[in-house]
PDB file of C-alpha atoms in Angstrom:
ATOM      1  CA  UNK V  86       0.000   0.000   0.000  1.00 41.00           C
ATOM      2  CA  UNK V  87       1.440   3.326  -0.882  1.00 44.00           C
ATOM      3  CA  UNK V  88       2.933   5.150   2.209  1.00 49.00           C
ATOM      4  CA  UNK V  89       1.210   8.313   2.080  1.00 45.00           C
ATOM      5  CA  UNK V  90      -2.053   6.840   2.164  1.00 45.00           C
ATOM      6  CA  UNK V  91      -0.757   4.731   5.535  1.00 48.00           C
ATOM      7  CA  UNK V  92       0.905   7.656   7.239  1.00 61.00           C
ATOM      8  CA  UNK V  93      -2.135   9.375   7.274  1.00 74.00           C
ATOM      9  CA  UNK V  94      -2.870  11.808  10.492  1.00 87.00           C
ATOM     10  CA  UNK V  95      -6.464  11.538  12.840  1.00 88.00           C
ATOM     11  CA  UNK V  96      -6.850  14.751  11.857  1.00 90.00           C
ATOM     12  CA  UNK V  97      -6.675  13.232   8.299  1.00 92.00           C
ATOM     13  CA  UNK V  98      -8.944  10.389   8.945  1.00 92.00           C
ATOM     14  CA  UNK V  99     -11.563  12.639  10.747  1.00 93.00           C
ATOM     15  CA  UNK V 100     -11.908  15.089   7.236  1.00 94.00           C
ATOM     16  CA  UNK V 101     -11.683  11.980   4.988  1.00 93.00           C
ATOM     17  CA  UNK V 102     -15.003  10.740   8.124  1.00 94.00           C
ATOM     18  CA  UNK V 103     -16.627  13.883   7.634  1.00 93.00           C
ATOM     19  CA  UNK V 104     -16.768  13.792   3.786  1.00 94.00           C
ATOM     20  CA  UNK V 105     -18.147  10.666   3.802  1.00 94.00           C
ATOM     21  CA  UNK V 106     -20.921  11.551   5.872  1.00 92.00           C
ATOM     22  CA  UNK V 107     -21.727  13.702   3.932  1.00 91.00           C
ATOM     23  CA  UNK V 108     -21.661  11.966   0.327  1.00 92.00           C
ATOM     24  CA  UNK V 109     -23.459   9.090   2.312  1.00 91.00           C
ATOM     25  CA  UNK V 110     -26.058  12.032   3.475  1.00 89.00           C
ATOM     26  CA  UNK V 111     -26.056  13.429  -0.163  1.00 89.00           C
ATOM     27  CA  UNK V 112     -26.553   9.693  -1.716  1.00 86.00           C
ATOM     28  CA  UNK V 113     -29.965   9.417   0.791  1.00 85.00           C
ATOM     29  CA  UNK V 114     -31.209  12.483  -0.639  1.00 82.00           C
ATOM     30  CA  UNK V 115     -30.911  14.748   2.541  1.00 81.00           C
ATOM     31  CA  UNK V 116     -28.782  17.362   1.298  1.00 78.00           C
ATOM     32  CA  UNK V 117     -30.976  19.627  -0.599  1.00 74.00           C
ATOM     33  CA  UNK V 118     -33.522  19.118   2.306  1.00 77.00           C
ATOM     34  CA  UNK V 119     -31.102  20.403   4.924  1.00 77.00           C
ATOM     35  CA  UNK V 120     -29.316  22.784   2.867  1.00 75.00           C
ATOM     36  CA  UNK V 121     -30.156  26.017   5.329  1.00 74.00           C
ATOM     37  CA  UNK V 122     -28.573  24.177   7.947  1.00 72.00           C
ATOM     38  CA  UNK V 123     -25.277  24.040   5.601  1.00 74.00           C
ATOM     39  CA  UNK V 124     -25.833  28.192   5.443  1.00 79.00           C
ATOM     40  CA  UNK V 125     -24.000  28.572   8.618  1.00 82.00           C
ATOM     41  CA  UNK V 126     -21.199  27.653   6.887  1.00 86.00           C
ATOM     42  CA  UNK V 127     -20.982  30.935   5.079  1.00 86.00           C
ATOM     43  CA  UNK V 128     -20.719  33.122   8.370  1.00 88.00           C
ATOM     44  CA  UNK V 129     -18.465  30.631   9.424  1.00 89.00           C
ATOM     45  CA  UNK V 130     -15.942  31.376   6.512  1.00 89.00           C
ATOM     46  CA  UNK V 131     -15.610  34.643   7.984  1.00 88.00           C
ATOM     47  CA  UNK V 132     -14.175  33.267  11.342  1.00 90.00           C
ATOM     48  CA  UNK V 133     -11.630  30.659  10.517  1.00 90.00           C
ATOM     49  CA  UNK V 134     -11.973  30.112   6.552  1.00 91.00           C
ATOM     50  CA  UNK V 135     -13.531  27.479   4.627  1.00 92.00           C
ATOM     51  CA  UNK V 136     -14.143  23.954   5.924  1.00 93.00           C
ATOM     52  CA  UNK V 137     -17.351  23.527   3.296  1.00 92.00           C
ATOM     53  CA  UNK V 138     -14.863  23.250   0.679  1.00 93.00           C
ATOM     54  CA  UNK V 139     -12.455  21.350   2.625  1.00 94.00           C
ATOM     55  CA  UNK V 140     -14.435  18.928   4.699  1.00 94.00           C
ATOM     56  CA  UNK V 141     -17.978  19.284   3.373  1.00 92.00           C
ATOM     57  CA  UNK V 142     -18.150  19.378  -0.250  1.00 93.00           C
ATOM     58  CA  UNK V 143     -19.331  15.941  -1.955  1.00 92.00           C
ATOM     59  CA  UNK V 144     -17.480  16.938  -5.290  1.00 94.00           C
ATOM     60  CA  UNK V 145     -14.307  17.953  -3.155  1.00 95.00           C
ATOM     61  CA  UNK V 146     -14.453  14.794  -1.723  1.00 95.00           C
ATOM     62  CA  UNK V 147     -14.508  12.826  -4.868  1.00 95.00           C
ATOM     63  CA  UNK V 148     -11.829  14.366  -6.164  1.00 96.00           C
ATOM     64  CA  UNK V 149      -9.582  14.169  -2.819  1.00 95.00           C
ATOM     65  CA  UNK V 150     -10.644  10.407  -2.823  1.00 95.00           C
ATOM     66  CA  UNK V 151      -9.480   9.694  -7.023  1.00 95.00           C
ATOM     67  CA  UNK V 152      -6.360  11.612  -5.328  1.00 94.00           C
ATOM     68  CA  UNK V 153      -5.043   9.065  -3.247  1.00 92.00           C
ATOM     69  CA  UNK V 154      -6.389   6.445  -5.744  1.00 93.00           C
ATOM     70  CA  UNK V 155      -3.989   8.190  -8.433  1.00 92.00           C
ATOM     71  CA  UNK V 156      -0.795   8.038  -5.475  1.00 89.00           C
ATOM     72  CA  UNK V 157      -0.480   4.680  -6.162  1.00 90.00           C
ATOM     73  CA  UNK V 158       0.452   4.949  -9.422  1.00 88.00           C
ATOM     74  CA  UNK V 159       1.930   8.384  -9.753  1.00 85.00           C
ATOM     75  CA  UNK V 160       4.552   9.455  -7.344  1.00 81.00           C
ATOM     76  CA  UNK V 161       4.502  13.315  -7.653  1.00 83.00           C
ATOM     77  CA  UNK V 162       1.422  15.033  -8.809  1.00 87.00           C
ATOM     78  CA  UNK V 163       1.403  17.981 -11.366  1.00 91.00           C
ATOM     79  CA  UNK V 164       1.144  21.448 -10.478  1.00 92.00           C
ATOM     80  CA  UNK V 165       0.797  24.325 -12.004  1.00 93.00           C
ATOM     81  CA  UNK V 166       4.168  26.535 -11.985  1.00 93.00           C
ATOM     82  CA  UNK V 167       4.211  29.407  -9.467  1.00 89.00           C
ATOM     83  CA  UNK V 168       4.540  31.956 -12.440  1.00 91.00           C
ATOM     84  CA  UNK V 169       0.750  30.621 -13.580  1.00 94.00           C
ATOM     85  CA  UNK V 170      -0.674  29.798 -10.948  1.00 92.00           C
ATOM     86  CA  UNK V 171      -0.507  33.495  -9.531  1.00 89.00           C
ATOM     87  CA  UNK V 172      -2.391  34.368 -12.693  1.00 92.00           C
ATOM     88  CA  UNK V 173      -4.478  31.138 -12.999  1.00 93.00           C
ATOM     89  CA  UNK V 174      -5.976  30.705  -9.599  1.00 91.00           C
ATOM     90  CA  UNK V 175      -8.163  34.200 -10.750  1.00 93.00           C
ATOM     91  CA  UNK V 176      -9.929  31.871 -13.659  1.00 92.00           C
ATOM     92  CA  UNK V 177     -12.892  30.501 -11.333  1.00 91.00           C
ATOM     93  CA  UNK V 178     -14.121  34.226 -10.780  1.00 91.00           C
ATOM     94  CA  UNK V 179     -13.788  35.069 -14.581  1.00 90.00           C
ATOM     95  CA  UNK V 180     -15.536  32.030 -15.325  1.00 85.00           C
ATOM     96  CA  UNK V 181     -18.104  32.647 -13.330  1.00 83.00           C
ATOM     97  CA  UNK V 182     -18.747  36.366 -14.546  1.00 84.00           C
ATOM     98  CA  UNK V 183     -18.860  35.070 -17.849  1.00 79.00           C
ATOM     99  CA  UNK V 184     -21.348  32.581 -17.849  1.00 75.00           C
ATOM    100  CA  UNK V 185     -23.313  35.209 -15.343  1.00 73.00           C
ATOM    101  CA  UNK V 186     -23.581  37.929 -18.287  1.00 72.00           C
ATOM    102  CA  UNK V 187     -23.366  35.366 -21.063  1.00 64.00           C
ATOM    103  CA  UNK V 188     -25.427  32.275 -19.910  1.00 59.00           C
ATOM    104  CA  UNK V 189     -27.550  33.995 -17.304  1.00 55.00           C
ATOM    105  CA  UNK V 190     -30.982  32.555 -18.803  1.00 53.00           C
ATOM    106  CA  UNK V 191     -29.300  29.347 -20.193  1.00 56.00           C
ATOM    107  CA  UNK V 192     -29.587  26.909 -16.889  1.00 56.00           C
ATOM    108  CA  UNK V 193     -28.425  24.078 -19.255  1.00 57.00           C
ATOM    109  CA  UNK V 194     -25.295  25.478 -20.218  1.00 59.00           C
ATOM    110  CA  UNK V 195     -24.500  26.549 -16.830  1.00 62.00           C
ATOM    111  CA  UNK V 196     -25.240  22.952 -15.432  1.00 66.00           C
ATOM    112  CA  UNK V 197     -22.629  21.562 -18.023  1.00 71.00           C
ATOM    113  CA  UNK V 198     -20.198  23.885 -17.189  1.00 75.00           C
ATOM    114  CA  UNK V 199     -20.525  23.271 -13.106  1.00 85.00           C
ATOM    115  CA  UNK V 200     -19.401  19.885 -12.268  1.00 89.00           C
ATOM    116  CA  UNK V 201     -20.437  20.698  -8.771  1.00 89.00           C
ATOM    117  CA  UNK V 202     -24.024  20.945  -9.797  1.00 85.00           C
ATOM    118  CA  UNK V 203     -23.189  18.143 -12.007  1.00 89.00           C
ATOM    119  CA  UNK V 204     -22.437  15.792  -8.781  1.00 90.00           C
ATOM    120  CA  UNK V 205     -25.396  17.145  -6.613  1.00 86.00           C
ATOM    121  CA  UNK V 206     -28.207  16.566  -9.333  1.00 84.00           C
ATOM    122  CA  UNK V 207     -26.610  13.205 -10.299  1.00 85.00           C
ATOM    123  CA  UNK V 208     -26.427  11.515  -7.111  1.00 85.00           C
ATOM    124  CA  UNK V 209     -29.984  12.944  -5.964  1.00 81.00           C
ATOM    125  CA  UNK V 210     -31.358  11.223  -8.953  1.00 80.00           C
ATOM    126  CA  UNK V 211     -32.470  14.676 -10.665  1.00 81.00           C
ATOM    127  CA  UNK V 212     -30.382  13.912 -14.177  1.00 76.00           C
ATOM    128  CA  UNK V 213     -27.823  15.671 -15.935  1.00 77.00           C
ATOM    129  CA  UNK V 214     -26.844  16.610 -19.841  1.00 83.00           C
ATOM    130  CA  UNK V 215     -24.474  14.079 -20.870  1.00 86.00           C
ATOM    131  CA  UNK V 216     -22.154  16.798 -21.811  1.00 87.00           C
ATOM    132  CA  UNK V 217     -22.270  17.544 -18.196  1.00 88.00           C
ATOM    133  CA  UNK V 218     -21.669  13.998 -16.986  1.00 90.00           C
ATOM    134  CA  UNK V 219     -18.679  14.034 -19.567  1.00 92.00           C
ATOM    135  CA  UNK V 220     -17.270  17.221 -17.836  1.00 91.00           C
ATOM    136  CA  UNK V 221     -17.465  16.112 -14.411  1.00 94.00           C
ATOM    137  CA  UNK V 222     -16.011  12.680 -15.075  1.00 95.00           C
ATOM    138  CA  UNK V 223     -13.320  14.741 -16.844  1.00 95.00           C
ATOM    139  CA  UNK V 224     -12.797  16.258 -13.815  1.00 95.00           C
ATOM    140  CA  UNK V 225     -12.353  13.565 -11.333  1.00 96.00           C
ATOM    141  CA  UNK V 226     -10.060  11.353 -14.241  1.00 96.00           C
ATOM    142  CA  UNK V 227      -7.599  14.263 -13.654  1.00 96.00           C
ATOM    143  CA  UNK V 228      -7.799  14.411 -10.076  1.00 96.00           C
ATOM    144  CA  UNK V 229      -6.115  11.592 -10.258  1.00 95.00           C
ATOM    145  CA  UNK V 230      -2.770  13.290 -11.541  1.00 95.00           C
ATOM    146  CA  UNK V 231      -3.324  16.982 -10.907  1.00 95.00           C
ATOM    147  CA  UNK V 232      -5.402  17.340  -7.203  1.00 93.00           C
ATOM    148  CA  UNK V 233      -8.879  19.150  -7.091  1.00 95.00           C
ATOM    149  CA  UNK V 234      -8.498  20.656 -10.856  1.00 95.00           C
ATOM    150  CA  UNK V 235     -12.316  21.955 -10.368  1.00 95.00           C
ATOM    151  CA  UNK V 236     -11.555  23.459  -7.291  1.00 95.00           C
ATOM    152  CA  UNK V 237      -8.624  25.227  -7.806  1.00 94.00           C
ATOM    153  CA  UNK V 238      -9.976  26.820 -11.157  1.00 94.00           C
ATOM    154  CA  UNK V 239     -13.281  26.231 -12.207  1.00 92.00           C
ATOM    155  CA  UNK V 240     -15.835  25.885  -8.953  1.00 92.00           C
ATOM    156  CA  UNK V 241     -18.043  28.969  -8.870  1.00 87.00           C
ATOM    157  CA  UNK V 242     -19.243  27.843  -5.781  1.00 85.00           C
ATOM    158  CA  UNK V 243     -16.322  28.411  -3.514  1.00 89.00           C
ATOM    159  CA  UNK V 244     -15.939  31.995  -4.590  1.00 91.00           C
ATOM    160  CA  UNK V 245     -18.215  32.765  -1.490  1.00 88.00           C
ATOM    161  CA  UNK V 246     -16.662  31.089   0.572  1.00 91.00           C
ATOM    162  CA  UNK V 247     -12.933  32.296  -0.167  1.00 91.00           C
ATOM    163  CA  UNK V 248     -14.233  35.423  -0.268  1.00 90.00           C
ATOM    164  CA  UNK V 249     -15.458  35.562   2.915  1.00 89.00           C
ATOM    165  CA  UNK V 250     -12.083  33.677   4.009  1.00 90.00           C
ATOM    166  CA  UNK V 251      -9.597  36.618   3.128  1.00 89.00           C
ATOM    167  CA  UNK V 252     -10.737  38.484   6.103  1.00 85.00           C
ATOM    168  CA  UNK V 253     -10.845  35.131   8.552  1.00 90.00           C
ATOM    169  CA  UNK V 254      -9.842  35.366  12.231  1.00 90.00           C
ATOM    170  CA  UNK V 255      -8.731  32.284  12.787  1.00 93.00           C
ATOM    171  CA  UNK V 256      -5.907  30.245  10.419  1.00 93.00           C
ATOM    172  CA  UNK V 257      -3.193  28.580   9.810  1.00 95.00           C
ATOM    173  CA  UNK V 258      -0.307  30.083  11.285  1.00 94.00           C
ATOM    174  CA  UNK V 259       3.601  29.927  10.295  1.00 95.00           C
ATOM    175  CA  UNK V 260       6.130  30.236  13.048  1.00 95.00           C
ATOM    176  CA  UNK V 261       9.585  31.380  10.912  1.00 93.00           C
ATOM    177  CA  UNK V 262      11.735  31.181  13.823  1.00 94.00           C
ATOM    178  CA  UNK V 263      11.120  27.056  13.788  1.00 95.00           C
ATOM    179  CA  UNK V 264      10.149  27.041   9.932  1.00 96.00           C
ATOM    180  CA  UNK V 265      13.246  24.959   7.892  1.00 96.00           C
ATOM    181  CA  UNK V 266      12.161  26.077   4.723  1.00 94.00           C
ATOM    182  CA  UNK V 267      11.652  22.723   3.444  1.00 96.00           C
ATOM    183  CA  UNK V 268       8.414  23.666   1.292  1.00 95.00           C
ATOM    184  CA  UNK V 269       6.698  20.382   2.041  1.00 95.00           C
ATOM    185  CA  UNK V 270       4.000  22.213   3.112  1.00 96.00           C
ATOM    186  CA  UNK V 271       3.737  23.764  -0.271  1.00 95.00           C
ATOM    187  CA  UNK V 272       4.536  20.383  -2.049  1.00 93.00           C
ATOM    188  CA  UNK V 273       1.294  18.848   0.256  1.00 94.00           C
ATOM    189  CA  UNK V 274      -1.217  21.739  -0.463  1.00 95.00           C
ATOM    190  CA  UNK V 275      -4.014  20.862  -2.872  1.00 94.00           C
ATOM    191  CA  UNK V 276      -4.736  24.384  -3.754  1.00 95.00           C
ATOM    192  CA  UNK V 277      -1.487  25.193  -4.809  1.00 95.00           C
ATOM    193  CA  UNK V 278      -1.275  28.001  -2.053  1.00 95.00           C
ATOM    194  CA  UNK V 279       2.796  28.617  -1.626  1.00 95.00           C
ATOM    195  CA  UNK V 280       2.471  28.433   2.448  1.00 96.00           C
ATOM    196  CA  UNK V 281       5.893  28.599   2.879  1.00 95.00           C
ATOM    197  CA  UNK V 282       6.030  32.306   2.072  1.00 93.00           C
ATOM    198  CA  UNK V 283       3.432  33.425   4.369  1.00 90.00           C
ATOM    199  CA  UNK V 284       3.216  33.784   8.367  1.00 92.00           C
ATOM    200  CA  UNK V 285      -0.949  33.293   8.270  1.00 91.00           C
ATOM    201  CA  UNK V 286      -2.668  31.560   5.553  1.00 92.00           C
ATOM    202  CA  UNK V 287      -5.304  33.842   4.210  1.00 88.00           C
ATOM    203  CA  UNK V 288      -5.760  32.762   0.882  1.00 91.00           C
ATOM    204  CA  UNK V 289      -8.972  32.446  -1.203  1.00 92.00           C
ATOM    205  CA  UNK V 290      -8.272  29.449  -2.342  1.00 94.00           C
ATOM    206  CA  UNK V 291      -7.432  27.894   1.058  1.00 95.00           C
ATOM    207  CA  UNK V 292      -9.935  25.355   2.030  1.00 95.00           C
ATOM    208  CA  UNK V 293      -8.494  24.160   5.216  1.00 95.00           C
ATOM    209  CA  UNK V 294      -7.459  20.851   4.731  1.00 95.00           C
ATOM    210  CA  UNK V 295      -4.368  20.900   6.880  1.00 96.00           C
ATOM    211  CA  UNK V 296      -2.700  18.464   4.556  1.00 95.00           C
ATOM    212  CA  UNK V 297       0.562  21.069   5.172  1.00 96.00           C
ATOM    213  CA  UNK V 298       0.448  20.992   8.683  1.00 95.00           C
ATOM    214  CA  UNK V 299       0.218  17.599   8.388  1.00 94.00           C
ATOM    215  CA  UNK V 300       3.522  17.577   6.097  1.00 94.00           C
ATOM    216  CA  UNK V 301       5.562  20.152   8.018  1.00 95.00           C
ATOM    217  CA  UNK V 302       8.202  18.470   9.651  1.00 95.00           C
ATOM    218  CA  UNK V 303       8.945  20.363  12.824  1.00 95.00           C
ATOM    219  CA  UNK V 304       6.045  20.280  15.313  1.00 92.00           C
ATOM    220  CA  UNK V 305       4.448  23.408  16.081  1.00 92.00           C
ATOM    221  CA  UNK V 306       5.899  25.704  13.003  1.00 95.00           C
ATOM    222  CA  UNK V 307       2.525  24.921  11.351  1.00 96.00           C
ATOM    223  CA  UNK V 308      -0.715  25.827  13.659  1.00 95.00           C
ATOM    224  CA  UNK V 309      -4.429  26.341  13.161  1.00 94.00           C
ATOM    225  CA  UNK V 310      -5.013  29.695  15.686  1.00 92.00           C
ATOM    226  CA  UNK V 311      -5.944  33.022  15.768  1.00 91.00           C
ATOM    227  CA  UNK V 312      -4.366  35.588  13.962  1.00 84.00           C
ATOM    228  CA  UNK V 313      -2.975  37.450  17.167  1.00 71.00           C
ATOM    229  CA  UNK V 314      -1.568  40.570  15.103  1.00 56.00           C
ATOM    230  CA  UNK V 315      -0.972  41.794  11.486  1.00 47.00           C
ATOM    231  CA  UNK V 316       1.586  44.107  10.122  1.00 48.00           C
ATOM    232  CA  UNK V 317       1.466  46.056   6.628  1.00 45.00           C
ATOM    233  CA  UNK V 318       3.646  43.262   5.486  1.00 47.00           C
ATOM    234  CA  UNK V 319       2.017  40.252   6.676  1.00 46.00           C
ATOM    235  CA  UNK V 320      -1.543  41.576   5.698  1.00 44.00           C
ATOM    236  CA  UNK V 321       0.500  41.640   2.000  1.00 45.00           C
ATOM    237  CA  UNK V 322       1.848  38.340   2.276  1.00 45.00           C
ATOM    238  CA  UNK V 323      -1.190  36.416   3.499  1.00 44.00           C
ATOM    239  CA  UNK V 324      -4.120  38.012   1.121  1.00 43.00           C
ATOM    240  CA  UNK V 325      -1.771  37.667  -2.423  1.00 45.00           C
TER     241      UNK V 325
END
């Protein structure tokens, strides 16, 4: 069995727990029915970041799950360089005011182009366009190689929730007195978020995993906390 998958953390085991609640929940048909109760997630977003995207989200959790199902066959996963992914990690928001000025009456071309929607009227038995299906199976085919490719670029649906993250009081915290520079935690993040060069992780695209906390090797230089106090500088680093 591939080591990563059998050094995972508990903290590890209780996200990959959660998500499965909640694809079991989503397979019974419950998740549209208690869908205000998933609200308080937004508000929550504002306080310590987002865990919907992280620890809720059935399409997330596919695509973590085809993740560790590509590990055992491909050693390193593909990212995107740092000189595009500054650039890139933008495309989600002007994908989604595109399709909001030029698809706004079109519900079927919206559906095929949001693999979360995709996923939620799929397993809830509502149908999709197979152009749709196609997409999202795209998707999770290349979350085997390349981790949450919808997430990271094309998932309209997180845009409220990182934007509501930038301004988060709790998150993950770098100490640089104890931090050896060994960029694991960047190698571990998902999202592509270069943690390393930050002291508090306050990045849209953050969706608290705490897959680099769980890769940093010196205890305690990664935390989960509140942000105590922000400089010019750190507010600079933490929100690019």
């Amino acid at each position: 069995m591939n080591k990563a998958i059998m050094k995972m953390s508990r903290l590890q085991i209780a996200r990959m727990a959660v998500q499965l609640l909640f694809l079991g929940v989503l397979f019974a048909g419950l998740l549209l029915k208690i869908k205000p109760v998933l609200m308080v997630f937004l508000p929550l977003a504002l306080l310590s970041g987002s865990f919907f995207c992280g620890w809720i989200c059935p399409f997330g959790a596919i695509q973590d799950f085809f993740a560790k199902v590509g590990s055992l066959f491909v050693k390193r996963k593909f990212k995107m360089p740092r000189a595009i992914q500054k650039y890139a990690q933008y495309s989600r928001y002007v994908l989604a005011i595109a399709l909001f000025f030029m698809v706004a009456g079109d519900s079927i071309i919206k559906t095929s182009m949001n693999s979360y929607l995709t996923f939620i009227f799929t397993a809830t038995g509502q149908g999709a366009e197979p152009v749709a299906i196609g997409i999202m199976v795209g998707f999770i085919m290349i979350a085997m190689f390349f981790e949450r490719p919808f997430c990271n670029y094309f998932c309209s649906e997180g845009i409220k929730y990182g934007v509501l993250s930038l301004g988060r009081l709790f998150t993950i915290r770098r100490n640089t007195e104890t931090c050896i520079n060994c960029k694991q935690c960047d190698k571990s993040c998902p999202m592509n978020i270069e943690v390393s060069a930050k002291k508090h992780v306050r990045n849209a695209q953050c969706v608290n995993c705490f897959e680099c906390i769980d890769a940093c090797p010196v205890k305690g230089t990664l935390t989960f906390g509140p942000v105590i106090k922000l400089g010019k500088k750190d507010n600079k680093e933490n929100t690019a």
